[in-house]
mmCIF file of C-alpha atoms in Angstrom:
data_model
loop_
_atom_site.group_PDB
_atom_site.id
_atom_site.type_symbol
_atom_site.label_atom_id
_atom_site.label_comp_id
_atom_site.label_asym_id
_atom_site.label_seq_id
_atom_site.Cartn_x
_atom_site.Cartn_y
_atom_site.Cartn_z
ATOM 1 C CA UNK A 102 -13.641 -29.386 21.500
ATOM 2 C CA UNK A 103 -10.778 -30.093 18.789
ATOM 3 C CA UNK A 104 -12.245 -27.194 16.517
ATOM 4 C CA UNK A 105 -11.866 -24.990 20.141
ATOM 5 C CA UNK A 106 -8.549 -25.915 20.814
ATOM 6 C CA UNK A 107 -6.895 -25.284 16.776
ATOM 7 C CA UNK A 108 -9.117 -21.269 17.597
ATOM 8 C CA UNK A 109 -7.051 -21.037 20.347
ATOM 9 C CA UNK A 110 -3.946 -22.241 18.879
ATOM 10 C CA UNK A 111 -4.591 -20.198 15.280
ATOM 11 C CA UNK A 112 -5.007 -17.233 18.369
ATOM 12 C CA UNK A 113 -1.594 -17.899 20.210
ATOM 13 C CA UNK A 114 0.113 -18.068 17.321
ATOM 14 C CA UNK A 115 -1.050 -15.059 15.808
ATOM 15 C CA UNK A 116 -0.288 -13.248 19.152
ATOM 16 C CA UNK A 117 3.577 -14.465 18.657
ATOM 17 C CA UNK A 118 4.363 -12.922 15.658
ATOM 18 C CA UNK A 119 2.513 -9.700 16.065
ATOM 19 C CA UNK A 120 -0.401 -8.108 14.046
ATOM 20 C CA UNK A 121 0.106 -5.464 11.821
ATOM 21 C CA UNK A 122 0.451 -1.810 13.750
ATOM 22 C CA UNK A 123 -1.986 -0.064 11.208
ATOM 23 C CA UNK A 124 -3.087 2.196 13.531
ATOM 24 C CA UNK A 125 0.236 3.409 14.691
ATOM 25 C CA UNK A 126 1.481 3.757 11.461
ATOM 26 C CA UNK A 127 -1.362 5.460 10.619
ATOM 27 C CA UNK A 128 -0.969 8.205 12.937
ATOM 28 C CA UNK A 129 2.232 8.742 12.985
ATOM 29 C CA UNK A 130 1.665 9.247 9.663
ATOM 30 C CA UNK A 131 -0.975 11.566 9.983
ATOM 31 C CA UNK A 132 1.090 13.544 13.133
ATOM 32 C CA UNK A 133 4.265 13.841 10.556
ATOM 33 C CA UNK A 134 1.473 15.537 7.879
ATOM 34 C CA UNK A 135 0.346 17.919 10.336
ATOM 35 C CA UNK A 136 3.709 19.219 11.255
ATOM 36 C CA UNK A 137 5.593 19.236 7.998
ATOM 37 C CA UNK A 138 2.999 22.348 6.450
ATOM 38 C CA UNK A 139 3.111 24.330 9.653
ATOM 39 C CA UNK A 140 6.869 24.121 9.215
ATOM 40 C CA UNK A 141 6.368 25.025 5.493
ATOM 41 C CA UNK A 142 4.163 27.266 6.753
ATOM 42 C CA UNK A 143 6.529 29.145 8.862
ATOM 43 C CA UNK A 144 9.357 29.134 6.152
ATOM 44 C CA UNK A 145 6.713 31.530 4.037
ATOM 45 C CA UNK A 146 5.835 28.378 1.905
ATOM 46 C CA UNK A 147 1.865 29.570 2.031
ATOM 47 C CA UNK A 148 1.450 29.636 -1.922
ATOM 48 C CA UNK A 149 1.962 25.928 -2.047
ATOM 49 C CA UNK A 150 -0.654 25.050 -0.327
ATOM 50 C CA UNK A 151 -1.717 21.326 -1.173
ATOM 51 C CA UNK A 152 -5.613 22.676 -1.044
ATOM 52 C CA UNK A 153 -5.128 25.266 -3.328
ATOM 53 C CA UNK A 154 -3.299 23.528 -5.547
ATOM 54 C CA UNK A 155 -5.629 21.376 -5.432
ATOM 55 C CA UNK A 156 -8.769 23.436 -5.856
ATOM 56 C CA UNK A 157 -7.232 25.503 -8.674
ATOM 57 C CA UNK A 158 -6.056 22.418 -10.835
ATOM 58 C CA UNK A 159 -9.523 21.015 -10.352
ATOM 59 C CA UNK A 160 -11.375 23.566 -11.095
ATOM 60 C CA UNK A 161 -9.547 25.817 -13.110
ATOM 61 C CA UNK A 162 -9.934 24.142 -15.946
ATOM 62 C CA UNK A 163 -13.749 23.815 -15.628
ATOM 63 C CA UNK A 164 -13.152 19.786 -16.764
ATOM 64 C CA UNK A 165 -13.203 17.480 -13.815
ATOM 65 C CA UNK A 166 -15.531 14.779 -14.267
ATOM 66 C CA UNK A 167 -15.721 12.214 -17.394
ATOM 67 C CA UNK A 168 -13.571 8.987 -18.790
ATOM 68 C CA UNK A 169 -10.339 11.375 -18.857
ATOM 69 C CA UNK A 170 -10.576 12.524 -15.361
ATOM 70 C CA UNK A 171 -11.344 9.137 -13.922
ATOM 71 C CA UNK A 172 -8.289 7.182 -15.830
ATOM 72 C CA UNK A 173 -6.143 9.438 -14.599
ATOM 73 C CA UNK A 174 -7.396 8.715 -11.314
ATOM 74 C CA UNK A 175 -7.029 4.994 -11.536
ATOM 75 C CA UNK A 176 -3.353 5.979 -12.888
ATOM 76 C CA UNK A 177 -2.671 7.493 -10.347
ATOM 77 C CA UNK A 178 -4.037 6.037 -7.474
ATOM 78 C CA UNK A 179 -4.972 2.403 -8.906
ATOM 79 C CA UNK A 180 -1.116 1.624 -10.623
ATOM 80 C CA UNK A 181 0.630 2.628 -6.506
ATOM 81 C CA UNK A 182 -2.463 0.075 -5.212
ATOM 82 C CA UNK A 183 -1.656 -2.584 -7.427
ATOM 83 C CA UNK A 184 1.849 -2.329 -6.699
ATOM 84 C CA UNK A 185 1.173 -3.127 -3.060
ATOM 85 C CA UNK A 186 -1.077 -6.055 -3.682
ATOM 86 C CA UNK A 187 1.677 -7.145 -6.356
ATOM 87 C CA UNK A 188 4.493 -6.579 -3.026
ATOM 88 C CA UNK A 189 2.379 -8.904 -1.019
ATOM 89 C CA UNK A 190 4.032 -12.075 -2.748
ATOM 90 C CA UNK A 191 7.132 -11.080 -2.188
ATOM 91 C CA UNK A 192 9.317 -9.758 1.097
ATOM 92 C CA UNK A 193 8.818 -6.254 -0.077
ATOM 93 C CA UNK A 194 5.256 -6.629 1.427
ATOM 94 C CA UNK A 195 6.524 -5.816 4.402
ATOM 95 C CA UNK A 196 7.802 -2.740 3.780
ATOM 96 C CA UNK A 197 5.209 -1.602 1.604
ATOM 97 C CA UNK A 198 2.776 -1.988 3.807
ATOM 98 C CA UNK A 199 4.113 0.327 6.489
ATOM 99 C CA UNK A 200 5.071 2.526 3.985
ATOM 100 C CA UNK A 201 1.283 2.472 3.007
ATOM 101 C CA UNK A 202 0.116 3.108 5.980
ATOM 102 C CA UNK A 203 2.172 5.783 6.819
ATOM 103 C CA UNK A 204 1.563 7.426 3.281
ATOM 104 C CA UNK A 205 -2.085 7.210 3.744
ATOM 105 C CA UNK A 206 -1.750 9.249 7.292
ATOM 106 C CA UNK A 207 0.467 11.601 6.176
ATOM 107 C CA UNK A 208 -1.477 12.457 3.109
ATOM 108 C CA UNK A 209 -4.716 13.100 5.275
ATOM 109 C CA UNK A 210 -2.817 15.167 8.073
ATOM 110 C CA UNK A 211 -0.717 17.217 5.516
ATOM 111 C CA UNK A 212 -4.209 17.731 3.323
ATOM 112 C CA UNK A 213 -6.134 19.494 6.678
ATOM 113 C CA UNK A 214 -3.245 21.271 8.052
ATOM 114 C CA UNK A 215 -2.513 23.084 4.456
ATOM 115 C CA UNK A 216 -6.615 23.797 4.125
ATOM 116 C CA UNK A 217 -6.766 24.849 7.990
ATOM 117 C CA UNK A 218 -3.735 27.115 7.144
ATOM 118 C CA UNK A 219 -4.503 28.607 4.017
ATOM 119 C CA UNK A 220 -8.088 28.757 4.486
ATOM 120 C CA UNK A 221 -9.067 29.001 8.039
ATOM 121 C CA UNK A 222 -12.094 27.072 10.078
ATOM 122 C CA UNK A 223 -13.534 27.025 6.489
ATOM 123 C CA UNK A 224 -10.809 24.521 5.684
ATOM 124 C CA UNK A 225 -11.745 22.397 7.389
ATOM 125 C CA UNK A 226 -14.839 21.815 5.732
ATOM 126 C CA UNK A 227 -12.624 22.306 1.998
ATOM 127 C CA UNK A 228 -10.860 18.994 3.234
ATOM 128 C CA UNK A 229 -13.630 17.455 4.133
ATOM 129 C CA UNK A 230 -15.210 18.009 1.301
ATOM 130 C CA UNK A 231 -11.923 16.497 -0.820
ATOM 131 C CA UNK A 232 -12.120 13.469 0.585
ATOM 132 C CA UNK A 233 -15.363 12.564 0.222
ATOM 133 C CA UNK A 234 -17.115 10.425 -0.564
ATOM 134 C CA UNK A 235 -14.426 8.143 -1.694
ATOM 135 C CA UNK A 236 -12.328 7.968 1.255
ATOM 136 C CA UNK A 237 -15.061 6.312 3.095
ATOM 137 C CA UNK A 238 -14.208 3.536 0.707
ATOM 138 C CA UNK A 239 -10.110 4.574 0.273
ATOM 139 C CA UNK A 240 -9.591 4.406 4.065
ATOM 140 C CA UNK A 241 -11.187 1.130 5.335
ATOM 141 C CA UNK A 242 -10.166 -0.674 2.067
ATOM 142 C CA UNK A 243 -6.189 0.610 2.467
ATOM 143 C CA UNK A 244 -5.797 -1.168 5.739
ATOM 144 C CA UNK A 245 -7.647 -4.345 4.883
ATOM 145 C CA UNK A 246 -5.241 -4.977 2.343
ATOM 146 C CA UNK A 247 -1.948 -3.600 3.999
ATOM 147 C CA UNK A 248 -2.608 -6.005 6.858
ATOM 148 C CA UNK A 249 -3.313 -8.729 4.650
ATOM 149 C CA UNK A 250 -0.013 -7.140 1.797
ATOM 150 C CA UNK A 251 1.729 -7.561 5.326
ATOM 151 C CA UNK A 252 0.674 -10.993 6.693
ATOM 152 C CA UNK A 253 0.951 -12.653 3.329
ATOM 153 C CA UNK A 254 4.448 -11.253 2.981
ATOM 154 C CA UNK A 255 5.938 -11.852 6.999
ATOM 155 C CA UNK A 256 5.245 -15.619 5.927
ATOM 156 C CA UNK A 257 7.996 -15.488 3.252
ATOM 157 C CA UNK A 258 10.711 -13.248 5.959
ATOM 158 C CA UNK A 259 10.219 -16.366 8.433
ATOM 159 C CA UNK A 260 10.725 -18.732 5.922
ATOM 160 C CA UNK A 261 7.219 -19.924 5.923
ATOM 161 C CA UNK A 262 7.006 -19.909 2.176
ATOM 162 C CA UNK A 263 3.331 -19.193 0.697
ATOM 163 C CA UNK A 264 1.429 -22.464 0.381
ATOM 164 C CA UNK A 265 -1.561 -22.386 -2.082
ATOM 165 C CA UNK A 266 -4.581 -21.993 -0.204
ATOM 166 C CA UNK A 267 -2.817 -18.927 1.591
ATOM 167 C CA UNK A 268 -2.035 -18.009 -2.466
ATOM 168 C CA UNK A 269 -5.685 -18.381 -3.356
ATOM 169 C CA UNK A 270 -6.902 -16.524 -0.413
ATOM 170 C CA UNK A 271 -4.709 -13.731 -0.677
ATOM 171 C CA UNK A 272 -6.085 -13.652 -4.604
ATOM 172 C CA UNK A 273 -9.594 -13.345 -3.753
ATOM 173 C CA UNK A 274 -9.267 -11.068 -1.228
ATOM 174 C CA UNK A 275 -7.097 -8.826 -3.350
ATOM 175 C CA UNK A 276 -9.428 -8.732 -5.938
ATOM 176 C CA UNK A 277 -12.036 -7.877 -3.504
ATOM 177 C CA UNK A 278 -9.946 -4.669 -2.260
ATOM 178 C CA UNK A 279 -9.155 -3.914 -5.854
ATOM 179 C CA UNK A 280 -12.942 -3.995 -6.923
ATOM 180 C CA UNK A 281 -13.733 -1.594 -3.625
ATOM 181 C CA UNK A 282 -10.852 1.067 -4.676
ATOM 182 C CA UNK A 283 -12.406 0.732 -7.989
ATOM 183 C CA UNK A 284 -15.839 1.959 -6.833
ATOM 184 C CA UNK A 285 -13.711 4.865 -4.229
ATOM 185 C CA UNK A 286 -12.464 5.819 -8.051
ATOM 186 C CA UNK A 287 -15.946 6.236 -9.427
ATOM 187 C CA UNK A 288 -17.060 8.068 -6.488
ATOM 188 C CA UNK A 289 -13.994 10.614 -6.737
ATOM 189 C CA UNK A 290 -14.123 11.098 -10.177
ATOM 190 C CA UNK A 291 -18.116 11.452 -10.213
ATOM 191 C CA UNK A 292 -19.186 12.252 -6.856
ATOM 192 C CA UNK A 293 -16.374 14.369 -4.852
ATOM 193 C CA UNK A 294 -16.582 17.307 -7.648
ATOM 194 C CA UNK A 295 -20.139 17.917 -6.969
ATOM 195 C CA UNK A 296 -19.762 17.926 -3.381
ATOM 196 C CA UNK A 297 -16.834 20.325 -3.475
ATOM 197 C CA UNK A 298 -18.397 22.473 -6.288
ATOM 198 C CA UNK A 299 -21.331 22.693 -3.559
ATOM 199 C CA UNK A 300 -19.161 23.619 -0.329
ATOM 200 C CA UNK A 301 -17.179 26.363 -2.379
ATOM 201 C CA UNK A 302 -20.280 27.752 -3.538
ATOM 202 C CA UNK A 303 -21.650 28.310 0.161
ATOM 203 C CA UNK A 304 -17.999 29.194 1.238
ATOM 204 C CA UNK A 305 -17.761 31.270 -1.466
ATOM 205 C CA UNK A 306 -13.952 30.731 -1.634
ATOM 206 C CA UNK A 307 -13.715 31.151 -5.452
#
């Protein structure tokens, strides 16, 4: 009965001071990277297509697998991850965490709308093909740890302070999401190539 009643209270309280809005930003995100390349689009912008600028830088060069290719993935990708975890000790968690989540949509709307546009209904399977198999992996991970980047950081804006279990906890589960991006690197650096070498070669783009 006592256990019962601290659920309901943990419940209450968590009610008060709101969850994170991943999904909204996430969205909105994704809404503002659909419209930005059709307004691109329109201003005659259709040689900067984030697809083919894609496709041509990774397979131009006929090099897109190996130690090189995936450091400068975790460079990339793995330094602006770390940064957020790093944020969610401080009150520029907040912040960073809608700025995350937003990022994340807008990357994923602005990726399809410049391969639907510069590509047609066989873009659609280009960007699809981009993102996976590692945002399987990129996508859940990303808002596990923004809502936890956020939570962890809202405690320091209300004056809550970070006590140390909520330190500890925030460092294993941070770990966690770092070891899971880890594996989304592997999978982009050995994985995705393959599976876009294989679409182009039954689109028959390049």
């Amino acid at each position: 009965m006592v256990q019962g009643e601290v659920m309901e209270r943990k419940k209450s309280e968590r009610k008060k001071k709101g969850s994170f809005p991943a999904w909204i930003l996430f969205l909105c995100g994704f809404l503002l990277g659909m419209l930005l390349p059709n307004l691109a689009w329109k201003l005659k912008w259709k040689q900067k297509a984030l697809a083919s600028v894609y496709l041509l830088s990774s397979f131009g060069t006929g090099n897109v697998s190996g130690t090189e290719y995936l450091l400068e993935i975790i460079r990339l990708r793995g330094g602006y991850f770390l940064l957020c975890i790093l944020c969610g000790f401080t009150v520029f968690g907040v912040p960073i965490a809608v700025l995350g989540m937003v990022i994340l949509g807008g990357e994923l709307g602005a990726l399809f709308a410049m391969s639907l546009l510069q590509f047609g209904l066989a873009g659609g399977a280009i960007s699809t093909g981009l993102l996976f198999p590692q945002y399987l992996i990129y996508i859940p991970v990303t808002f596990m740890a923004m809502d936890s980047i956020y939570t962890e950081s809202m405690r320091m804006w209300k004056n809550h302070g970070i006590f140390p279990q909520n330190v500890n906890r925030f460092c294993i589960r941070a770990l966690a999401y770092t070891a899971l991006f880890f594996a989304g690197s592997l999978l982009e650096c050995y994985v995705n190539p393959w599976v876009v070498e294989k679409i182009l070669s039954i689109l028959k783009i390049f």
